[in-house]
Coordinates of C-alpha atoms in Angstrom, one line a residue:
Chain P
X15 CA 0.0 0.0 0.0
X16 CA 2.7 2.1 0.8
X17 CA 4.6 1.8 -2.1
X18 CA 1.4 2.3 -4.3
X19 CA 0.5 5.4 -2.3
X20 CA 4.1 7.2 -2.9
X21 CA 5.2 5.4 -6.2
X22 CA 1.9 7.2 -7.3
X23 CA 3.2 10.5 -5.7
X24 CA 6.2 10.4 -7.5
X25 CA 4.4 9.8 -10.7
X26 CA 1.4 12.1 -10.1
X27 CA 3.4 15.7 -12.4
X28 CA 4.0 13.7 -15.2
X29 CA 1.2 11.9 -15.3
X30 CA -0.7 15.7 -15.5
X31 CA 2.3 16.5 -18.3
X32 CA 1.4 13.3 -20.3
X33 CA -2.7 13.7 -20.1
X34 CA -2.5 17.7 -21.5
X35 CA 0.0 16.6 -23.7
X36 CA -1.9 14.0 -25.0
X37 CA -5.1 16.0 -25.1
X38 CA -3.2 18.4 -27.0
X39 CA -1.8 15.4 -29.8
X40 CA -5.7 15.1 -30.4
X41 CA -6.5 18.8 -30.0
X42 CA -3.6 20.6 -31.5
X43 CA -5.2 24.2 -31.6
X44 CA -5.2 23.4 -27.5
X45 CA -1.1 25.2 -27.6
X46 CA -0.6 26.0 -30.8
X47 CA 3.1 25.7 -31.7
X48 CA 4.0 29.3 -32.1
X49 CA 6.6 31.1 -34.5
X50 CA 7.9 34.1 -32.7
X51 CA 9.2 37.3 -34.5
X52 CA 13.3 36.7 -35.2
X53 CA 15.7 37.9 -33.0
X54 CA 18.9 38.5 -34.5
X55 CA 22.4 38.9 -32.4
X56 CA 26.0 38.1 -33.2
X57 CA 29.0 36.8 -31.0
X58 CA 32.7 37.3 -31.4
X59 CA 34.6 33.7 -31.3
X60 CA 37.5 31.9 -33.2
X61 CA 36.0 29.5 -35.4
X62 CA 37.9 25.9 -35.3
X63 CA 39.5 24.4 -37.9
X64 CA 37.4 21.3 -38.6
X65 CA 36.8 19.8 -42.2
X66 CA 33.4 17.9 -40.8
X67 CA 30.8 20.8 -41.3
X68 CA 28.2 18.7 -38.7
X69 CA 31.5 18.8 -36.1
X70 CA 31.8 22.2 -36.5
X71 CA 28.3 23.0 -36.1
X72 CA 28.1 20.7 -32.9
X73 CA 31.6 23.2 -32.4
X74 CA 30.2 26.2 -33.1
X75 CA 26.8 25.4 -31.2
X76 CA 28.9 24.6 -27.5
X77 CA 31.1 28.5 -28.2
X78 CA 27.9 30.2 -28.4
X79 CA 26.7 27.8 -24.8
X80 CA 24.1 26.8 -27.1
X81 CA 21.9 23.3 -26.6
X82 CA 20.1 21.4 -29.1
X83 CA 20.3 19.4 -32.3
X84 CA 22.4 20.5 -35.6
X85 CA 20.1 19.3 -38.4
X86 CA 22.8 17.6 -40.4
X87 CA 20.7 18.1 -44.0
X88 CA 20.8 21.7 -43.6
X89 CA 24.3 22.2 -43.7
X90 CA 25.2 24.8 -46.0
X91 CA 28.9 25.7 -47.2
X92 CA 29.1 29.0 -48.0
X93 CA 31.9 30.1 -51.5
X94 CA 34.0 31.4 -49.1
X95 CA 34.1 29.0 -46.8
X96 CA 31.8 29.8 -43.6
X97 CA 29.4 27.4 -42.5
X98 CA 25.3 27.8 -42.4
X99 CA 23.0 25.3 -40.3
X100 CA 20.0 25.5 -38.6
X101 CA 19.9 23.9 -34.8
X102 CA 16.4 23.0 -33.4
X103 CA 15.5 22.4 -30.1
X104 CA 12.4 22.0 -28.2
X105 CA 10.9 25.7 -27.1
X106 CA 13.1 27.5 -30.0
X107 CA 15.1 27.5 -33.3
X108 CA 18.3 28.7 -34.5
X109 CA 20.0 29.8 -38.0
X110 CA 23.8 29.5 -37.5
X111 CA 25.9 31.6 -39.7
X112 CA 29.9 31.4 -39.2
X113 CA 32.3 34.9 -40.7
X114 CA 35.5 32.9 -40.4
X115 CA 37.0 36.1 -42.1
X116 CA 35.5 38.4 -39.3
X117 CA 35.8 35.9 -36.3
X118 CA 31.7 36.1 -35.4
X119 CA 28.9 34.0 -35.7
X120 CA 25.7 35.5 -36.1
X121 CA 22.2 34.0 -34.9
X122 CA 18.5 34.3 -36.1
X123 CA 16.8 32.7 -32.8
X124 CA 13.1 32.1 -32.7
X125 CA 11.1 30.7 -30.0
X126 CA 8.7 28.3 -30.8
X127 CA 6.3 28.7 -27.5
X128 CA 5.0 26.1 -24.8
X129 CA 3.5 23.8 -27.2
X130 CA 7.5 22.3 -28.5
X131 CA 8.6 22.4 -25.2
X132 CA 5.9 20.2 -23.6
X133 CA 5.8 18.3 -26.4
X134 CA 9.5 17.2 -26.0
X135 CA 8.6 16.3 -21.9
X136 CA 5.3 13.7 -23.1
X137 CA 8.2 10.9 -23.5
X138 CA 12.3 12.0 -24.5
X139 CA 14.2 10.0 -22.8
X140 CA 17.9 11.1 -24.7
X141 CA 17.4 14.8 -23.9
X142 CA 19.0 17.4 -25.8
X143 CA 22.5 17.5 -27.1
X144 CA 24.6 20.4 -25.6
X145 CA 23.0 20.0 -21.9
X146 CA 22.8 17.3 -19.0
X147 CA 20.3 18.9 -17.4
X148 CA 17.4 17.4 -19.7
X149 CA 18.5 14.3 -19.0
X150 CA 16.6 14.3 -15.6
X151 CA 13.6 14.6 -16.6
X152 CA 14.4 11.5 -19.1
X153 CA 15.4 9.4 -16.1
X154 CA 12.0 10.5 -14.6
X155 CA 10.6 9.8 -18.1
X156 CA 12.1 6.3 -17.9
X157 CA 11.1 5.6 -13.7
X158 CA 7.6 6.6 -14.3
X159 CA 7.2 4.1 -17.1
X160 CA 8.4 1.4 -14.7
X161 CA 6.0 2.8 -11.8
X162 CA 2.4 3.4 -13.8
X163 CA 3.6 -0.8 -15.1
X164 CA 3.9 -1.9 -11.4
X165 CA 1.4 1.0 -9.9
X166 CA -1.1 -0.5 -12.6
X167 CA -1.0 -4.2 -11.3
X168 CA -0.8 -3.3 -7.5
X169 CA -3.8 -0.9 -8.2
X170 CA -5.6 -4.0 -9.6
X171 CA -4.3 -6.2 -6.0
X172 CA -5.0 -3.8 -3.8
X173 CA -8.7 -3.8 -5.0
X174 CA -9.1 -7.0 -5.6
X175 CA -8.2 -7.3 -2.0
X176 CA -10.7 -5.1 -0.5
X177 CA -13.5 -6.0 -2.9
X178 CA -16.8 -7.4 -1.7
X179 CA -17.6 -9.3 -4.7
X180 CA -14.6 -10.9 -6.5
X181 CA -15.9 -12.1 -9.4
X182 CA -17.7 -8.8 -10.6
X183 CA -14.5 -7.5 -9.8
X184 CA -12.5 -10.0 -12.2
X185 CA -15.0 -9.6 -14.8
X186 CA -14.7 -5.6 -14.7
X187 CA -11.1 -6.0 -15.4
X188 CA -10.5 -8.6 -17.7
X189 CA -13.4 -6.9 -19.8
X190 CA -11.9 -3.7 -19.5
X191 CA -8.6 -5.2 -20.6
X192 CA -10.3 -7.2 -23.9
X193 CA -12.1 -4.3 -24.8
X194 CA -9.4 -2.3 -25.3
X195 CA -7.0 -5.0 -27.0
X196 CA -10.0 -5.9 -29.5
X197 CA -9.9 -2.0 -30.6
X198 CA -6.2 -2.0 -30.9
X199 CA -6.6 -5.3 -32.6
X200 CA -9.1 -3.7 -35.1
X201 CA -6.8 -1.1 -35.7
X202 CA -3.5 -2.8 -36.5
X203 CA -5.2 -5.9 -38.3
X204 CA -8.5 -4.0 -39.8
X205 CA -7.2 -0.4 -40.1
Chain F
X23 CA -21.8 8.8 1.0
X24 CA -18.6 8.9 2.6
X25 CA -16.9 11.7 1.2
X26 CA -13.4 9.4 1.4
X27 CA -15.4 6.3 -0.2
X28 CA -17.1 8.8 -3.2
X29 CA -12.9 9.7 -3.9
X30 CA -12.0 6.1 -4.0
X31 CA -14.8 5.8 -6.0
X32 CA -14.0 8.5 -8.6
X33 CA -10.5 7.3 -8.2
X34 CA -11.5 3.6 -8.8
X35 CA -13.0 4.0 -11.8
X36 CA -11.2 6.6 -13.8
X37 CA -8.4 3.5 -12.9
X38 CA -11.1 1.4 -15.0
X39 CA -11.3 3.7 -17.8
X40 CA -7.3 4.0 -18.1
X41 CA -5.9 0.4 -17.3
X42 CA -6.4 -0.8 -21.0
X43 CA -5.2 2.0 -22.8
X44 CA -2.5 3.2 -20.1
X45 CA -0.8 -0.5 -20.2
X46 CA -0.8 0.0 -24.3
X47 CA 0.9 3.0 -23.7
X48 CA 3.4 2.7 -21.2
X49 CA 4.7 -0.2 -23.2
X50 CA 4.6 0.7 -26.6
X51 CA 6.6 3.7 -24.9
X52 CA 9.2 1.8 -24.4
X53 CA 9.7 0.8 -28.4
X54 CA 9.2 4.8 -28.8
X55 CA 11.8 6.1 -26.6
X56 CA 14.4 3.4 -26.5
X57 CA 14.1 2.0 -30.2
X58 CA 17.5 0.6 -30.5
X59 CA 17.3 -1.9 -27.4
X60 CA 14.2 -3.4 -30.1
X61 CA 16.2 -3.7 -33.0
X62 CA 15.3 -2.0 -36.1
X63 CA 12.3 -2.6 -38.0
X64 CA 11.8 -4.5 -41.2
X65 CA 10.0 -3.1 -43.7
X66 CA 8.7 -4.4 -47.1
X67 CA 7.8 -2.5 -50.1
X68 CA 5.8 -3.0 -52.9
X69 CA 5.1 -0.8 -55.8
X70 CA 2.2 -0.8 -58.2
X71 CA -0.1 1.4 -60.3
X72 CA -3.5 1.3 -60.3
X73 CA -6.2 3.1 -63.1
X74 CA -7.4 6.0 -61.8
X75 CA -11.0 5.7 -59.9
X76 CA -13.2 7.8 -62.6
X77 CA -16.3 7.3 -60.3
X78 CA -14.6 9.6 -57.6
X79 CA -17.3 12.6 -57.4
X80 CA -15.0 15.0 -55.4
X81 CA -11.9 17.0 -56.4
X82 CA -9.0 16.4 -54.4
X83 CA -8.6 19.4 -52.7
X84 CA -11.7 18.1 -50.8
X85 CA -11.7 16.6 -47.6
X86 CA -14.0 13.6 -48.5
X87 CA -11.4 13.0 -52.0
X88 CA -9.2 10.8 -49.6
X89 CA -11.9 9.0 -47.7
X90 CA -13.5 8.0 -51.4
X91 CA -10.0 7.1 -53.1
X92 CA -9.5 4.7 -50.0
X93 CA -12.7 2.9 -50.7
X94 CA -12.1 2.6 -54.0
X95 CA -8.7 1.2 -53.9
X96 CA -9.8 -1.1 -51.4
X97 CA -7.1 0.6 -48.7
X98 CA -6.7 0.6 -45.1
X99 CA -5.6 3.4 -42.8
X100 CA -5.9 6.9 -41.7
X101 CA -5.4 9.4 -44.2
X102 CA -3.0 12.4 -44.3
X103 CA -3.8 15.7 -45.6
X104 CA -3.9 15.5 -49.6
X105 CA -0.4 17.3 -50.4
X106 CA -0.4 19.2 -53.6
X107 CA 2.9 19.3 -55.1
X108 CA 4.9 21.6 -57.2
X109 CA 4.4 19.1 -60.6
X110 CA 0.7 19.6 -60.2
X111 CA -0.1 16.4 -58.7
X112 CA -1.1 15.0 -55.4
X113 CA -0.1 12.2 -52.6
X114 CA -1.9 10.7 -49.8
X115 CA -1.1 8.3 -47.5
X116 CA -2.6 6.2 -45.5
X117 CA -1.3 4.8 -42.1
X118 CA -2.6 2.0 -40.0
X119 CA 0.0 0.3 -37.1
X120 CA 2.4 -0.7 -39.4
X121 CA 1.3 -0.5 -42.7
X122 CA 1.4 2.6 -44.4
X123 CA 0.8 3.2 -48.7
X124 CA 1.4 6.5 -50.5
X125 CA -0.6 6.7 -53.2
X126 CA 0.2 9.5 -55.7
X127 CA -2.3 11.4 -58.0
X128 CA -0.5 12.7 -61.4
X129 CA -2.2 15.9 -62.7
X130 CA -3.2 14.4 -65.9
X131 CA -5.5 11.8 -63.9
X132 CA -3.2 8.7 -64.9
X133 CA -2.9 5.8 -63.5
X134 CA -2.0 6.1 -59.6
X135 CA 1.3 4.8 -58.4
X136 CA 1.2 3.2 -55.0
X137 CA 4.0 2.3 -52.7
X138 CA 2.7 -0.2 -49.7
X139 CA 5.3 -0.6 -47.1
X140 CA 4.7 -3.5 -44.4
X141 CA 6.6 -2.8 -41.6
X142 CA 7.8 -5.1 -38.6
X143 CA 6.3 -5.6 -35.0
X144 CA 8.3 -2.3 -33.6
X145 CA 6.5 0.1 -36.3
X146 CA 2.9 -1.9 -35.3
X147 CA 3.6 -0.8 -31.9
X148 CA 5.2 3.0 -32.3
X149 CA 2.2 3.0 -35.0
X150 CA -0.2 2.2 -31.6
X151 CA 1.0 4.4 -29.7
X152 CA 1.2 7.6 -32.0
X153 CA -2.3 7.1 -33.4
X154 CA -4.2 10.7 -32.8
X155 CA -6.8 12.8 -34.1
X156 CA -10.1 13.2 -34.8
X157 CA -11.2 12.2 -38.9
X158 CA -10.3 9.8 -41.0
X159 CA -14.1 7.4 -40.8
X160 CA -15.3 6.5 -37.6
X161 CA -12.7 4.0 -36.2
X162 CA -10.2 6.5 -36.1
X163 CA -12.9 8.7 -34.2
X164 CA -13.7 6.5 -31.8
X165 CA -9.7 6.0 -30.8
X166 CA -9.6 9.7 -30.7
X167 CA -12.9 9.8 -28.4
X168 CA -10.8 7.2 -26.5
X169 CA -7.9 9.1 -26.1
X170 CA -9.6 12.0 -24.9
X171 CA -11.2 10.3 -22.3
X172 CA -8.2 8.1 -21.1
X173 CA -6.3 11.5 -21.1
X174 CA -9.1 13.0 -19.2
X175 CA -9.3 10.1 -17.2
X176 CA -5.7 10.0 -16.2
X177 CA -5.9 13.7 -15.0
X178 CA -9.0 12.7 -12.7
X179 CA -7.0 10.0 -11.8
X180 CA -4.2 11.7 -11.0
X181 CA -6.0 14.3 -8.8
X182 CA -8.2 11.8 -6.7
X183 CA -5.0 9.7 -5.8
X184 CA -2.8 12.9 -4.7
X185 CA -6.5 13.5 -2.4
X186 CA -6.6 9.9 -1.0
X187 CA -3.0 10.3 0.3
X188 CA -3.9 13.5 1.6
X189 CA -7.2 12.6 3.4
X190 CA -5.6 8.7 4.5
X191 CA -2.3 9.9 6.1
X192 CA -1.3 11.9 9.3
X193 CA 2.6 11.9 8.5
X194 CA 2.7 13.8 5.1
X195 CA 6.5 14.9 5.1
X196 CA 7.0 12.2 3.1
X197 CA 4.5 12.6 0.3
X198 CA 5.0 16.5 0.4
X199 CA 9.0 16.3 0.3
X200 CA 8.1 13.6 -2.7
X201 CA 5.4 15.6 -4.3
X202 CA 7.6 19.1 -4.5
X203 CA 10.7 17.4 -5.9
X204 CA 8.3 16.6 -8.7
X205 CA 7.0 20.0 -8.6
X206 CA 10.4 21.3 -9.1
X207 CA 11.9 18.8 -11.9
X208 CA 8.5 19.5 -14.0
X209 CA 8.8 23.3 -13.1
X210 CA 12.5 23.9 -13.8
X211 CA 12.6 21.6 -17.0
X212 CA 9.8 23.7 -18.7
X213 CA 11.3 27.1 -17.6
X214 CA 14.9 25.8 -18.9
X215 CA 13.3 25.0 -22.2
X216 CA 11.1 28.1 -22.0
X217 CA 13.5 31.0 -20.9
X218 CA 17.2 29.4 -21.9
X219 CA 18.7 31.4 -24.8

């Protein structure tokens, strides 16, 4: 009972993060993904040397303390050598533009509102390159999975414990449980 | 009635509503967020051309054009929006768990081309799980109805359990000190994502 009670504590935020952000999968006008007005700023920095344009982006992304991924079909070698990508991350976007020449970078950054940013907490478990930090709410990601798993069979124990009439109680489950595996059934086999 | 005995109640059966879809879920998850301990998916492909369906009645810029082109072909699946492209002519496709074909429309109304793809148990169960969104004929309405309600459901659920502990126990430090570390993990990660340059 105990660990039901707390293992259901633990799980009870994201639980409320997975049910809006599934509501919002269905509902997508429910937080909009947004595209904010571009905000443009540049940074002085010595460009490295590297012949692998997604290495120097990954580079170029950790001297500007930058987090996210560089989209690797986007790379774009300028004539004169200087490097253009684009670097996504849930909650904003980035256009990357090296001036080897000039030692800066500049940046077009974007936010892309609530809607990316709780999308990427419903179930990322790898979190976001250029940061550790993300990577906690993966490994919470990852422990509530195994909790609702065991929460959902103790739930089922504990009340089959307490309950007056066992057999309604069996047949409540079990037809619960066929119900829904004849729908997904339908849909896989059926379409 | 009780008040604590209504909660359980409420709590209870919201538990009911979720168990099926929840367990589906939680473990086709598991294929979505750690693919590679799965393997990778095969994935056959076939190609064909079919005549186009003169009978269709409406254009393809209408929203009904998709569900009449998949009766007629005799598909399966949800369908996509109709994508015009820059040639003039149009694609669809068609998606069940596992099983996707792209059929594409030339301007000229020639025959269609069709590519079916038949993919392995991994894409049957990330196909499950991502399933979403109202249209598409009624099976796909009543999983969307579904998912509203489990996600409806899990927020009731949610709520009613975090009340039991509340009403049930005299020593909360526990839950509290458990229930504000979540607080803060959920808070902080969506005002990192939210606020970081």
């Amino acid at each position: 009972m105990r660990i039901h009670l707390y293992g259901g504590l633990a799980c009870f935020w994201y639980l409320l993060v997975f049910a809006v952000t599934t509501l919002r999968f269905n509902h997508p006008g429910l937080l909009p993904e947004r595209r904010e007005p571009a905000i443009q700023w540049e940074r002085a920095t010595v460009i490295p040397d590297l012949t692998d344009d997604l290495k120097l982006g990954e580079a170029v992304r950790g001297d500007l303390d930058l987090i996210g991924w560089v989209l690797p079909w986007n790379l774009q070698k300028t004539p004169s050598g200087d490097l253009r990508f684009e670097l996504v991350r849930p909650g904003r976007n980035y256009r990357v533009t090296t001036d080897r020449a000039g030692g800066r970078v500049s940046v077009e950054e974007r936010a892309t509102g609530a809607g990316s940013a709780i999308n990427f907490m419903h179930g990322s478990t790898g979190g976001v390159p250029g940061t550790r930090f993300l990577q906690l709410w993966g490994l919470y990601t990852d422990l509530t999975t195994g909790l609702v798993l065991f929460l959902s069979v103790s739930g089922v124990v504990l009340w089959w414990r307490r309950a007056r009439d066992r057999r309604l109680a069996a047949v409540v489950v079990v037809l619960g449980l066929l119900v829904s595996a004849a729908l997904m059934l339908r849909v896989w086999i059926f379409g | 009635m009780n008040l604590n005995v209504l909660i359980r109640r409420i709590h209870l059966g919201s538990a009911f509503v979720l168990l099926g879809f929840v367990l589906m879920y939680f473990i086709t998850g598991l294929v979505v967020t750690h693919g590679a301990w799965f393997g990778e998916a095969t994935e056959q492909v076939v190609r064909r051309t079919e005549p186009f369906p003169r009978e269709l009645s409406a254009s393809p810029d209408a929203a009904e054009f998709a569900i009449q082109l998949r009766e007629r072909l005799g598909l399966r699946g949800k369908p996509s929006r109709m994508e015009h492209r820059k040639d003039g002519s149009w694609r669809v496709s068609f998606a069940h768990p596992g099983h996707v074909t792209e059929v594409t429309i030339p301007a000229d109304r020639s025959p269609l081309s069709l590519v079916e793809k038949h993919q392995g148990w991994q894409r049957i169960l990330v196909g499950l799980h991502r399933l979403h969104g109202y249209g598409g004929g009624g099976l796909y309405t009543l999983w969307a109805l579904l998912v509203d309600v489990t996600a409806v459901s899990m927020i009731v659920f949610a709520v009613t359990g975090v009340v039991l502990w509340h009403r049930m126990t005299r020593d909360r430090r526990l839950g509290w000190g458990i229930l504000s570390a979540g607080f803060v993990l959920t808070a902080s990660t969506l005002a990192y994502l939210m606020l970081r340059r």
